[in-house]
Short mmCIF file of C-alpha atoms in Angstrom, two decimals:
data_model
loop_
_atom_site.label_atom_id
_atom_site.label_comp_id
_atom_site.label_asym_id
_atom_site.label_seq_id
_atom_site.Cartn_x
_atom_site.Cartn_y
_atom_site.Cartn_z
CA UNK A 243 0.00 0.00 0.00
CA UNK A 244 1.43 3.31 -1.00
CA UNK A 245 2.26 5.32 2.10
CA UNK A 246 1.23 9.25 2.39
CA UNK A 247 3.17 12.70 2.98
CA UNK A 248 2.25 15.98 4.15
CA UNK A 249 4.74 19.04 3.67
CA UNK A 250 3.76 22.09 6.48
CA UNK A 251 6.12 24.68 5.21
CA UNK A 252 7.26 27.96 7.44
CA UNK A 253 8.72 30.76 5.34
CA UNK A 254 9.98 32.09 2.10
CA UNK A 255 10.03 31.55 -1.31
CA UNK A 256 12.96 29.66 -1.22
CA UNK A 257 11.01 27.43 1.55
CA UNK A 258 8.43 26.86 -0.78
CA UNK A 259 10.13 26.08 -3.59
CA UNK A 260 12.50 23.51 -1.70
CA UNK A 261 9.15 21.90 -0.26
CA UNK A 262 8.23 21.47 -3.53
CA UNK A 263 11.45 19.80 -4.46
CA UNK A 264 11.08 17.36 -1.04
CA UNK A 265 7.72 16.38 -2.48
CA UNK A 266 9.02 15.59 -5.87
CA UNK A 267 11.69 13.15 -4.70
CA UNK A 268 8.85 11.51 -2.19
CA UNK A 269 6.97 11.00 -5.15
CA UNK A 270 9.21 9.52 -7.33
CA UNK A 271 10.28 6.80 -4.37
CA UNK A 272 6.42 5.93 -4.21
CA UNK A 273 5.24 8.00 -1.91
CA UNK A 274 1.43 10.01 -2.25
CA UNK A 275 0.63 13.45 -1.16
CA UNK A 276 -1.48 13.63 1.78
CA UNK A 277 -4.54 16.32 1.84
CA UNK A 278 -3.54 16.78 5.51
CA UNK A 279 -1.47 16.05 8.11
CA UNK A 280 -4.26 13.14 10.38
CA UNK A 281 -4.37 11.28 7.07
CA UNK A 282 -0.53 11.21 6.41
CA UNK A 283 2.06 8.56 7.73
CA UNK A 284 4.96 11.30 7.44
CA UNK A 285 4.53 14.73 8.25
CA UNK A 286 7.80 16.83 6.96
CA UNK A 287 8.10 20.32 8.24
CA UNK A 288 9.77 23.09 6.39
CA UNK A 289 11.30 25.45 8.92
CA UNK A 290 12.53 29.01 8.68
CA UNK A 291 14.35 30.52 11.35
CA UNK A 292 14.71 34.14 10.09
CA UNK A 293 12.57 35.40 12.55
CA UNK A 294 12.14 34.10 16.32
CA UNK A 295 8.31 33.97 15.75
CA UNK A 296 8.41 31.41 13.04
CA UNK A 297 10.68 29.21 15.35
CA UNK A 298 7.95 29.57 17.97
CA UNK A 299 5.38 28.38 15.13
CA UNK A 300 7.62 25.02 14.53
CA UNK A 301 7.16 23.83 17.98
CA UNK A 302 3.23 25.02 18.14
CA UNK A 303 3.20 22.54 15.23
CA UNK A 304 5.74 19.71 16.70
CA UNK A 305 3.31 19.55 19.76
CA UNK A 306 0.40 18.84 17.62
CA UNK A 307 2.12 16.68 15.02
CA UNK A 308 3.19 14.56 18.31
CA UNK A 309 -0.04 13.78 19.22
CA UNK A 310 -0.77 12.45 15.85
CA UNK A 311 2.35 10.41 16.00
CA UNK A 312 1.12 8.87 19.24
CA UNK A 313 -2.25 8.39 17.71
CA UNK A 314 -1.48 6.91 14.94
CA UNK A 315 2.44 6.33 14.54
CA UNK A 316 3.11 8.52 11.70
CA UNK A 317 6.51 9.84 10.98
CA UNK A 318 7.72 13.29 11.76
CA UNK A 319 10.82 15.07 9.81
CA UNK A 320 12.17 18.32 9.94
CA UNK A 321 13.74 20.14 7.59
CA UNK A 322 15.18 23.75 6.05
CA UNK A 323 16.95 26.49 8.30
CA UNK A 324 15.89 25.71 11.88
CA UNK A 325 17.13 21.95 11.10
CA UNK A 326 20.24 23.04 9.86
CA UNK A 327 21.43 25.66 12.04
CA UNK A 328 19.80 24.70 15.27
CA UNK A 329 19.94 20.47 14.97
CA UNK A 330 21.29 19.59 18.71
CA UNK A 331 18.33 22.32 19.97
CA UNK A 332 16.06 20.84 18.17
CA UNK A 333 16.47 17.31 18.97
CA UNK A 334 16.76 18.04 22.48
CA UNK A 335 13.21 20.17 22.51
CA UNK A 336 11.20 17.71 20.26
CA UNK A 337 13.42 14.06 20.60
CA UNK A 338 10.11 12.82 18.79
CA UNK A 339 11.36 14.05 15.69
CA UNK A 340 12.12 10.88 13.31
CA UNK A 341 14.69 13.03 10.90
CA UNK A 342 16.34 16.08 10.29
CA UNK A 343 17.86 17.22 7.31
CA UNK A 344 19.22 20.64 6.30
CA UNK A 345 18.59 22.70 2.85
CA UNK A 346 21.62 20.72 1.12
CA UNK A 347 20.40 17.58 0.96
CA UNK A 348 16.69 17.84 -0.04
CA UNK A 349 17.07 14.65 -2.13
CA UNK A 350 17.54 12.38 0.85
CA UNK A 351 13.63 12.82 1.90
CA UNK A 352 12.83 9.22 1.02
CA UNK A 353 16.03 7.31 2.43
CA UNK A 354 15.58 9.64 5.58
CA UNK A 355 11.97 8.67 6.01
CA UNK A 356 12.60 5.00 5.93
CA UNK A 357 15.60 5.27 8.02
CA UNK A 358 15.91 7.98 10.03
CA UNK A 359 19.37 10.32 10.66
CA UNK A 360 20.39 13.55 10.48
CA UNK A 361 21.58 15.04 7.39
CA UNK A 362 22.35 18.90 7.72
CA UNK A 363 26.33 19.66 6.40
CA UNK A 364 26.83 22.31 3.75
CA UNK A 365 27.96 20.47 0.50
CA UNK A 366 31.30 22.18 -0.85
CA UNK A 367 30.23 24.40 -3.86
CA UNK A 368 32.12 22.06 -6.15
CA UNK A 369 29.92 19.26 -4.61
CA UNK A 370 26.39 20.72 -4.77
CA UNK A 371 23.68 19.92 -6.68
CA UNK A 372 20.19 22.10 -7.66
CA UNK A 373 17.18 19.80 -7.51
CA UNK A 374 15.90 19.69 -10.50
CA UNK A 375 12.05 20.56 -10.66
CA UNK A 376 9.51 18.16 -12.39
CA UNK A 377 7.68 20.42 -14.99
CA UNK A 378 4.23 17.99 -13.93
CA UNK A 379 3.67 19.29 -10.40
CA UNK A 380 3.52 22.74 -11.88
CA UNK A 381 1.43 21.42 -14.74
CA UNK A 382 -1.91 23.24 -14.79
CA UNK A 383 -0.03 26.34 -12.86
CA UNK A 384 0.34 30.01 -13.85
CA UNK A 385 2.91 30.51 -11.75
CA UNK A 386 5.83 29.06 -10.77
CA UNK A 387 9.71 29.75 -8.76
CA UNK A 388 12.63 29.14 -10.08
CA UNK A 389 16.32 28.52 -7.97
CA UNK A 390 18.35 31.05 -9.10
CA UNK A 391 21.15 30.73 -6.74
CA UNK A 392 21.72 30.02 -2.75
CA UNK A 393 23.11 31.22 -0.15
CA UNK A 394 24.57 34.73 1.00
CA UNK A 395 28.01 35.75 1.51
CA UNK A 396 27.23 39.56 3.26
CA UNK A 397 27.00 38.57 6.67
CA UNK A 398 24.59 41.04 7.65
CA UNK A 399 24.80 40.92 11.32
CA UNK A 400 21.22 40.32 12.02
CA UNK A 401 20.46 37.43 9.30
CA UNK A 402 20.96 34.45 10.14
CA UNK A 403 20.74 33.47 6.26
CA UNK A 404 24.56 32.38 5.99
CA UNK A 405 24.20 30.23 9.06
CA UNK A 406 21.11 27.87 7.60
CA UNK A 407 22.04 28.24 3.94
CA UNK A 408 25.58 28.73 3.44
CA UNK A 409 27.76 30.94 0.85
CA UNK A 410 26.45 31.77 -2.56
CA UNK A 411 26.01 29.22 -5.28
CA UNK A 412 24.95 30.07 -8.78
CA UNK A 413 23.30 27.39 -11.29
CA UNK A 414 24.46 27.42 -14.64
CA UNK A 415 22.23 29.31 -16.91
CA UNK A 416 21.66 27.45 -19.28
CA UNK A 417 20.04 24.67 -16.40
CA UNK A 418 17.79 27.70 -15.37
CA UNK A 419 16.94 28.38 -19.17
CA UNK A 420 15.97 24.55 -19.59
CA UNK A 421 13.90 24.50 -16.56
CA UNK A 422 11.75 27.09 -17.51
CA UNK A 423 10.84 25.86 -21.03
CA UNK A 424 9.94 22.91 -19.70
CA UNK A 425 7.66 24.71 -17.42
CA UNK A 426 6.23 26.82 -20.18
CA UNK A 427 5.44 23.42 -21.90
CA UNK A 428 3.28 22.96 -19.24
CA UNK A 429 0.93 25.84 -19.29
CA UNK A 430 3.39 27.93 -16.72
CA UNK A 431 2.77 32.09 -17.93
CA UNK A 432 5.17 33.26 -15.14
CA UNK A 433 8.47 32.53 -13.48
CA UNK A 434 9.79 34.65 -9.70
CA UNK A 435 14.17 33.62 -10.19
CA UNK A 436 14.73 33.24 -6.48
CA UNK A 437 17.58 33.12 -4.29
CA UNK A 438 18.67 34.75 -0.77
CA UNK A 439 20.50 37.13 -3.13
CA UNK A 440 19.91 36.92 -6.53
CA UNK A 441 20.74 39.98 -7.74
CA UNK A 442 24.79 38.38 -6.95
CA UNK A 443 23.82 35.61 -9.30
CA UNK A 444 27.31 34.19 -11.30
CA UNK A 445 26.16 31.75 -13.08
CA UNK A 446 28.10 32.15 -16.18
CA UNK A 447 26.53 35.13 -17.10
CA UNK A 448 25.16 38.14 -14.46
CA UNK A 449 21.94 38.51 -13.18
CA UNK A 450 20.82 41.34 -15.89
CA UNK A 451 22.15 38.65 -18.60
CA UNK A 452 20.33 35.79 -17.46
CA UNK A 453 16.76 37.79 -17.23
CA UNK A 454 17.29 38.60 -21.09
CA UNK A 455 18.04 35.09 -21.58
CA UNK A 456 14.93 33.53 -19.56
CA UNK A 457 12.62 36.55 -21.71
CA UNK A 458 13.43 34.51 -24.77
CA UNK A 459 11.81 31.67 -24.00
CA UNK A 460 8.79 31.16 -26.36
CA UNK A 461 5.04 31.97 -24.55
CA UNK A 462 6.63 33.19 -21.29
CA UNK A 463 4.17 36.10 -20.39
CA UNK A 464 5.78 37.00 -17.00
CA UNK A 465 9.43 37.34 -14.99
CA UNK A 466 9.55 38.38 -11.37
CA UNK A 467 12.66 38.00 -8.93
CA UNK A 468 13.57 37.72 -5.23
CA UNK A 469 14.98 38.76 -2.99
CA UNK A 470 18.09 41.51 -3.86
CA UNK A 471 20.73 43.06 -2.20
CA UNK A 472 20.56 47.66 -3.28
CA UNK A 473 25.04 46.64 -3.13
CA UNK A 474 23.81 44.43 -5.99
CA UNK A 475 21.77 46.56 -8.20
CA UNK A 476 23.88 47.24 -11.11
CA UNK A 477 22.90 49.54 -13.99
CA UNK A 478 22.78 46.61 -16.28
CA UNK A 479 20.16 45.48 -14.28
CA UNK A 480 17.88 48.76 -14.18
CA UNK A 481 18.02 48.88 -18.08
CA UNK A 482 16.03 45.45 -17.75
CA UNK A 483 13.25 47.10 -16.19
CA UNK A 484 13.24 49.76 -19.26
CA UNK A 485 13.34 47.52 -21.94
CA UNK A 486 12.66 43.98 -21.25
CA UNK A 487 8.97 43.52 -21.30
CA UNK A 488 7.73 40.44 -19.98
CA UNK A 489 10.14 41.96 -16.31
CA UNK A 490 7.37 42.92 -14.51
CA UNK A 491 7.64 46.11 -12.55
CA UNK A 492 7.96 45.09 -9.52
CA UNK A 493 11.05 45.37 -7.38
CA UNK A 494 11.61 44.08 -3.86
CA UNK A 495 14.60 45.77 -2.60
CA UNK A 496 15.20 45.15 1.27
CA UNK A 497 16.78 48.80 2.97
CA UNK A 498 16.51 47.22 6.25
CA UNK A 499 16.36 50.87 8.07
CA UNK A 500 16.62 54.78 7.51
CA UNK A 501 19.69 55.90 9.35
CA UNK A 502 23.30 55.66 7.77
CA UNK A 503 24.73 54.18 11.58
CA UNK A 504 21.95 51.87 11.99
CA UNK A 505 23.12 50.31 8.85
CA UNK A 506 26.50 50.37 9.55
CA UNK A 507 25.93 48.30 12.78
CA UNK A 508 23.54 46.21 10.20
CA UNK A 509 26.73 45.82 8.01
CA UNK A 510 24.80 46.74 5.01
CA UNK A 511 27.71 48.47 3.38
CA UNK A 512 25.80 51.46 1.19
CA UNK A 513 23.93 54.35 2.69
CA UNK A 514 20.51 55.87 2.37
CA UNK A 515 22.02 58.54 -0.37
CA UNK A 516 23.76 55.61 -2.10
CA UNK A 517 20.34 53.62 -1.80
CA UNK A 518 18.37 56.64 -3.06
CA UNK A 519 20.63 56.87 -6.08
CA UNK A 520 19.84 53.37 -7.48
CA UNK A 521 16.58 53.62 -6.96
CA UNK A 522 16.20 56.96 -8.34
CA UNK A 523 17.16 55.45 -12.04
CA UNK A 524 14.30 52.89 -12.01
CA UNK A 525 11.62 53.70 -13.86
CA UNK A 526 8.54 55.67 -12.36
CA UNK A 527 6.08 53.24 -12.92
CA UNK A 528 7.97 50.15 -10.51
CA UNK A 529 6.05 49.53 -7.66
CA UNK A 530 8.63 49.01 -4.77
CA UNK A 531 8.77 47.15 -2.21
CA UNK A 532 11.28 46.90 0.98
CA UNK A 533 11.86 45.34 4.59
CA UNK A 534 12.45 47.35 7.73
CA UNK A 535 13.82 46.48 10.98
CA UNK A 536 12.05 48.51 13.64
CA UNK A 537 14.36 48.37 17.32
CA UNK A 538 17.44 47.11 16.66
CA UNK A 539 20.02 47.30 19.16
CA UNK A 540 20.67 50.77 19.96
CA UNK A 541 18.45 52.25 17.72
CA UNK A 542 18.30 56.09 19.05
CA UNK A 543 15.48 58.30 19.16
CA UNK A 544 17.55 60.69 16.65
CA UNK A 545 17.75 57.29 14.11
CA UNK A 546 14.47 56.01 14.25
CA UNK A 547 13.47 60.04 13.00
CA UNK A 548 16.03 59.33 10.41
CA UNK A 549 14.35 56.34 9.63
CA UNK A 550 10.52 57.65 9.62
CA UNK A 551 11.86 60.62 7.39
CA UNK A 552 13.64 58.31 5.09
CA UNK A 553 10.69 56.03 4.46
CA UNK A 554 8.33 59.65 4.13
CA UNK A 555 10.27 60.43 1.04
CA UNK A 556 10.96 57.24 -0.54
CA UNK A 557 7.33 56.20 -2.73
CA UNK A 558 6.84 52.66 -1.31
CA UNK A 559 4.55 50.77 -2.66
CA UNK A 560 4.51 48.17 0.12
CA UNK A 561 6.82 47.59 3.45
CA UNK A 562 7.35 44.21 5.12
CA UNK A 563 8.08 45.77 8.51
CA UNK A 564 9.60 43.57 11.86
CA UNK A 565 10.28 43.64 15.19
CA UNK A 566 14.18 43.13 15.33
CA UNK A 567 14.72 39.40 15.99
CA UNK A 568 18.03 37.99 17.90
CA UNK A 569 19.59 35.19 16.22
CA UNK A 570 22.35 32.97 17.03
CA UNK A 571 25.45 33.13 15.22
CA UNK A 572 24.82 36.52 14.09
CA UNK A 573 26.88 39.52 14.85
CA UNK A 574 24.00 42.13 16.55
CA UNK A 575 23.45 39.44 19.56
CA UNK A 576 27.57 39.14 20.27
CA UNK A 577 26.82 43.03 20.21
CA UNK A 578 23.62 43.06 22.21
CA UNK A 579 25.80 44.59 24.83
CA UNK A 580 27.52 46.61 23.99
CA UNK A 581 24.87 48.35 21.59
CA UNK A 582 22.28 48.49 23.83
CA UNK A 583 18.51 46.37 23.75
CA UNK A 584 15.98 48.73 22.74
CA UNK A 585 13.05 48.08 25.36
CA UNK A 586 10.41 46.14 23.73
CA UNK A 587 7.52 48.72 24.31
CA UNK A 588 9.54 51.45 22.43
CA UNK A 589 10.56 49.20 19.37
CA UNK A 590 7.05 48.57 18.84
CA UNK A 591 5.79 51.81 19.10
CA UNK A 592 8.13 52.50 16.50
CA UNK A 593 7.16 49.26 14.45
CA UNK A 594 3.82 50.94 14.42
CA UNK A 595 4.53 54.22 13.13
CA UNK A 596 6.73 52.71 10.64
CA UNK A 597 3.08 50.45 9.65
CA UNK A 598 0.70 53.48 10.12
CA UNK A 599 2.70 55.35 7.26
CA UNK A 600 2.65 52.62 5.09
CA UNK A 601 -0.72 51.76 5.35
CA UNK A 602 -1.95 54.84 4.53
CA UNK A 603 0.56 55.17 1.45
CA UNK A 604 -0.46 51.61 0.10
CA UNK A 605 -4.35 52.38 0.55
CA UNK A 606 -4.14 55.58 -1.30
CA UNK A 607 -2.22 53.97 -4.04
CA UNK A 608 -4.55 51.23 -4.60
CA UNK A 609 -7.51 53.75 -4.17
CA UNK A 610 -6.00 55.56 -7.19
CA UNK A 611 -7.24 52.87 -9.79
CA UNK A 612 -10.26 53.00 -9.10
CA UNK A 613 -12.35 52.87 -12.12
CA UNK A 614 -8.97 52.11 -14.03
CA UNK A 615 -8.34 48.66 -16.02
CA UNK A 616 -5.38 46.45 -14.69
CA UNK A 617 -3.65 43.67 -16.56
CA UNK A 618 -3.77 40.40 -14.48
CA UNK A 619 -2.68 36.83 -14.75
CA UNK A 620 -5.00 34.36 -13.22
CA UNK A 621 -4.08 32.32 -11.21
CA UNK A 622 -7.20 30.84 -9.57
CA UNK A 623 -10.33 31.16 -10.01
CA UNK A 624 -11.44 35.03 -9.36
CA UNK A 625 -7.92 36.13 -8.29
CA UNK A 626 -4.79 36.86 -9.83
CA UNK A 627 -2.16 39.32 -9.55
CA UNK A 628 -1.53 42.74 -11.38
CA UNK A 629 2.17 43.65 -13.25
CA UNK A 630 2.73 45.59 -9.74
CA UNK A 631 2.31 42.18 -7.97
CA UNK A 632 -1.14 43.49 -6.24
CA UNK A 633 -3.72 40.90 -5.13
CA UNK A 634 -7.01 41.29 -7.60
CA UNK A 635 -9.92 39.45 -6.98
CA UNK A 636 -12.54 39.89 -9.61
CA UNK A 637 -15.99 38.68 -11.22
CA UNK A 638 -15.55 36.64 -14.58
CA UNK A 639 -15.44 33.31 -16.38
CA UNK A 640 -11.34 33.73 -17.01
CA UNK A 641 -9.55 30.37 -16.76
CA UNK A 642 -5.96 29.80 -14.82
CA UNK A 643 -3.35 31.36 -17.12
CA UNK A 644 -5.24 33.74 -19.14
CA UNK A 645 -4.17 37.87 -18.84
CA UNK A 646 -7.71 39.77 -18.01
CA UNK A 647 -8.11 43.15 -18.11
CA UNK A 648 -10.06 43.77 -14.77
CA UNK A 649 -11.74 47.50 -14.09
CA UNK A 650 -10.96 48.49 -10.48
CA UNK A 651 -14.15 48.93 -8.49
CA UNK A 652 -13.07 48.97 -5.07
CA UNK A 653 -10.02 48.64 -3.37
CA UNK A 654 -8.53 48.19 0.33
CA UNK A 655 -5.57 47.68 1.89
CA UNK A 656 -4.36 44.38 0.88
CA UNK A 657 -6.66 43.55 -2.37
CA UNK A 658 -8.52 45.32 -5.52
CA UNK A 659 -11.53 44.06 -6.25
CA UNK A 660 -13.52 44.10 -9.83
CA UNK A 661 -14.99 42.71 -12.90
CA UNK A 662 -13.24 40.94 -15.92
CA UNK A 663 -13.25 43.65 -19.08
CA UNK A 664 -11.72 41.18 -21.74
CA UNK A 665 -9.18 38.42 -22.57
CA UNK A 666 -6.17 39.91 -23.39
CA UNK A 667 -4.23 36.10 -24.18
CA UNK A 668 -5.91 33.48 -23.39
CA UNK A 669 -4.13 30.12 -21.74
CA UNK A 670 -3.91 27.37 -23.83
CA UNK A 671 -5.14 23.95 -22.42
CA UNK A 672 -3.03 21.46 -20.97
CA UNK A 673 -4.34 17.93 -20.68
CA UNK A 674 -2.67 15.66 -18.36
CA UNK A 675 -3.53 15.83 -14.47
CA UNK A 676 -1.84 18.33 -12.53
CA UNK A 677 -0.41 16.42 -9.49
CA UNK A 678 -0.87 18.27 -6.17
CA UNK A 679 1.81 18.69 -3.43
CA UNK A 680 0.23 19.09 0.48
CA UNK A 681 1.73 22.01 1.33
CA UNK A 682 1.03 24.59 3.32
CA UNK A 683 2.53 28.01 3.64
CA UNK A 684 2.68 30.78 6.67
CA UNK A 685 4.74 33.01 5.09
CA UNK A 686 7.50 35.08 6.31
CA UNK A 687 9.48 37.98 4.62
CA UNK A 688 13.41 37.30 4.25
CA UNK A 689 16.20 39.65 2.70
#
């Protein structure tokens, strides 16, 4: 009797994309996806550890996923950042656990299932591997990610990113190329390149290079990317968004904070002037995105002004905004010290004045197309996503893959809302069964 999975994945894209992976290789060793975790016999969490509040989540799910193992004797793994970085902690707070194995060695799902272990070593960049996606699990998809690259070498001294993932390692091109033409094949309209960095890409051609590359492929509508580093952003790679259509314009650039000494304690090596500059030669019409750091150690009074004057000036069209988070390993908490805590009830006073100027900036923005049209893909029925990457929820008969013009008839904080106008290219059919992965995503903002 074929046995069951279920994939609970914590995190970011790269999380979700690996799960994806972890399924793949279960699958091909004979395993089924699982619609949830009581009718499973392994459950396989995906764990980010970015943040201390997606740790906390893990073990809220470990304790339920225990009872089920005592229930019913299922299997419980563990795997991405927490496994890798934090294995002995881990074992010692949930010795349940049946497996653990770290970012590296996603391929090992099915011999780790059937015999337990720990698997969580960086492979030498000589040594490793990218899974290689199977084009049929996206079959039947308007979307899908694409592994650009791995890893980080900045060393940021709050990220943790270096710890769980290791140094930077590029695939070749002309493997990222391949991939997506086979998921084009498939009915896939739109590709997100993802990496911790990928921006640094150096896979035998830079980052600029390889976008013009993927844009050739034949009935690819769409290109996205995450996450980037602003040291990163070369000219090369703003000429893209002039003059290589199917880029959307939509650009996630993390700043981190407003104030030139908060981001020299972040090690972020550029300052808000330098920052400014790049951005300043993207085109008007990019809808930008950022994270910010609110109370990290011995953030002033005088810096978080900087910082609320900074982000008053610069046109966001979104901010993924956080409490700072210690992590091990990282330079801030061998610093905590000597820099100062910032008391918790100030840091999130200034986490929400951060918010409250966002909010307002991102509900006037989406208020503004109002009674507009706005080109979306579909990706499910009655919601897709606009070029800016905004949520769109709409009335119509469109099918997954087709790009709808949709006129704006209300619009809130988070979503537009509106009815289908016309088709402006429809999807073309694809016939074989698209194979579902159990997976489910809390997501979390890295960079």
């Amino acid at each position: 009797m074929a046995r069951s999975y279920f994939i609970h994945t914590f995190g970011c894209q790269m999380n979700e994309s690996d799960s994806q992976r972890m399924g793949e290789a279960l699958s091909r060793a004979g395993w089924s996806a699982a619609g949830a975790a009581d009718a499973a016999d392994l459950v396989l969490v995906n764990t980010c550890s970015i943040r201390e509040k997606a740790e906390d989540k893990l073990f809220s799910a470990l304790g339920r996923y225990r009872l089920l193992k005592s229930q019913r004797g299922l299997k419980i793994g563990v795997a991405g950042c927490v496994a890798s970085s934090q294995t002995e902690r881990l074992l010692a707070r949930a010795p349940f656990v049946d497996f653990v194995l770290g970012p590296d060695h996603l391929e090992k799902v099915p011999e780790l299932a059937d015999r337990g272990g720990v698997e969580t070593d960086f492979l030498d960049t000589e040594q490793y591997l990218f899974p290689q996606a199977d084009p049929e699990t996206s079959r039947g998809r308007a979307t899908a990610f694409v592994t650009a690259m791995k890893g980080c070498d900045n060393v940021c001294s709050f990220c943790v990113v270096p710890y769980t993932r290791g140094r930077e390692v590029s695939r070749p091109y002309a493997e990222v190329v391949r991939e997506i033409g086979s998921l084009v094949a498939v009915g896939v309209r739109e590709v997100t390149l993802i990496g911790q960095n990928v921006n640094s890409y150096a896979g035998g051609c830079t980052f600029a290079e390889l976008i013009r590359r993927v844009a050739s492929a034949p009935g690819l509508l769409r290109i996205r990317f995450t996450t980037s580093h602003p040291m990163d952003l070369s000219p090369e790679l703003v000429r893209c968004f002039h003059d290589v259509p199917q880029l959307m314009p939509h650009f996630h650039l993390p700043v981190q904070h407003g104030a030139d000494t908060v981001l020299q304690r972040m090690r972020r090596k550029y300052t808000i002037g330098e920052y400014q500059k790049r951005i300043g030669a993207l085109p008007e019409q990019v809808a930008l995105t950022s994270d910010i750091i609110c109370g990290f150690p011995g953030e002033t009074d005088e810096e978080h002004a900087q910082n609320i004057a900074f982000l008053s000036r610069t046109p966001y069209d979104n901010l993924f905004s956080f409490l700072y988070s210690p992590r091990p390993h990282t330079g801030a908490i061998l610093k905590l010290a000597e820099w100062g805590e910032v008391p918790r009830e100030t840091a999130l006073r200034r986490l929400d004045e951060v918010q409250q100027l966002q909010k307002a900036r991102t509900l006037r923005r989406h208020r503004d197309r109002l009674g507009c049209g706005v080109e979306v893909l579909v990706e499910d029925h009655g919601f897709g996503r606009s070029r800016e990457n905004w949520t769109v929820h709409f009335e119509g008969d469109a099918s997954v893959g087709d790009l709808i013009e949709v006129r704006v008839e209300s619009a809130s904080l988070v979503a537009l809302r509106g009815a289908q106008t016309r088709v402006l290219d429809r999807a073309k059919p694809t016939h074989a069964p698209r194979r579902r992965l159990a997976v489910v995503n809390a997501p979390e903002c890295c960079g």
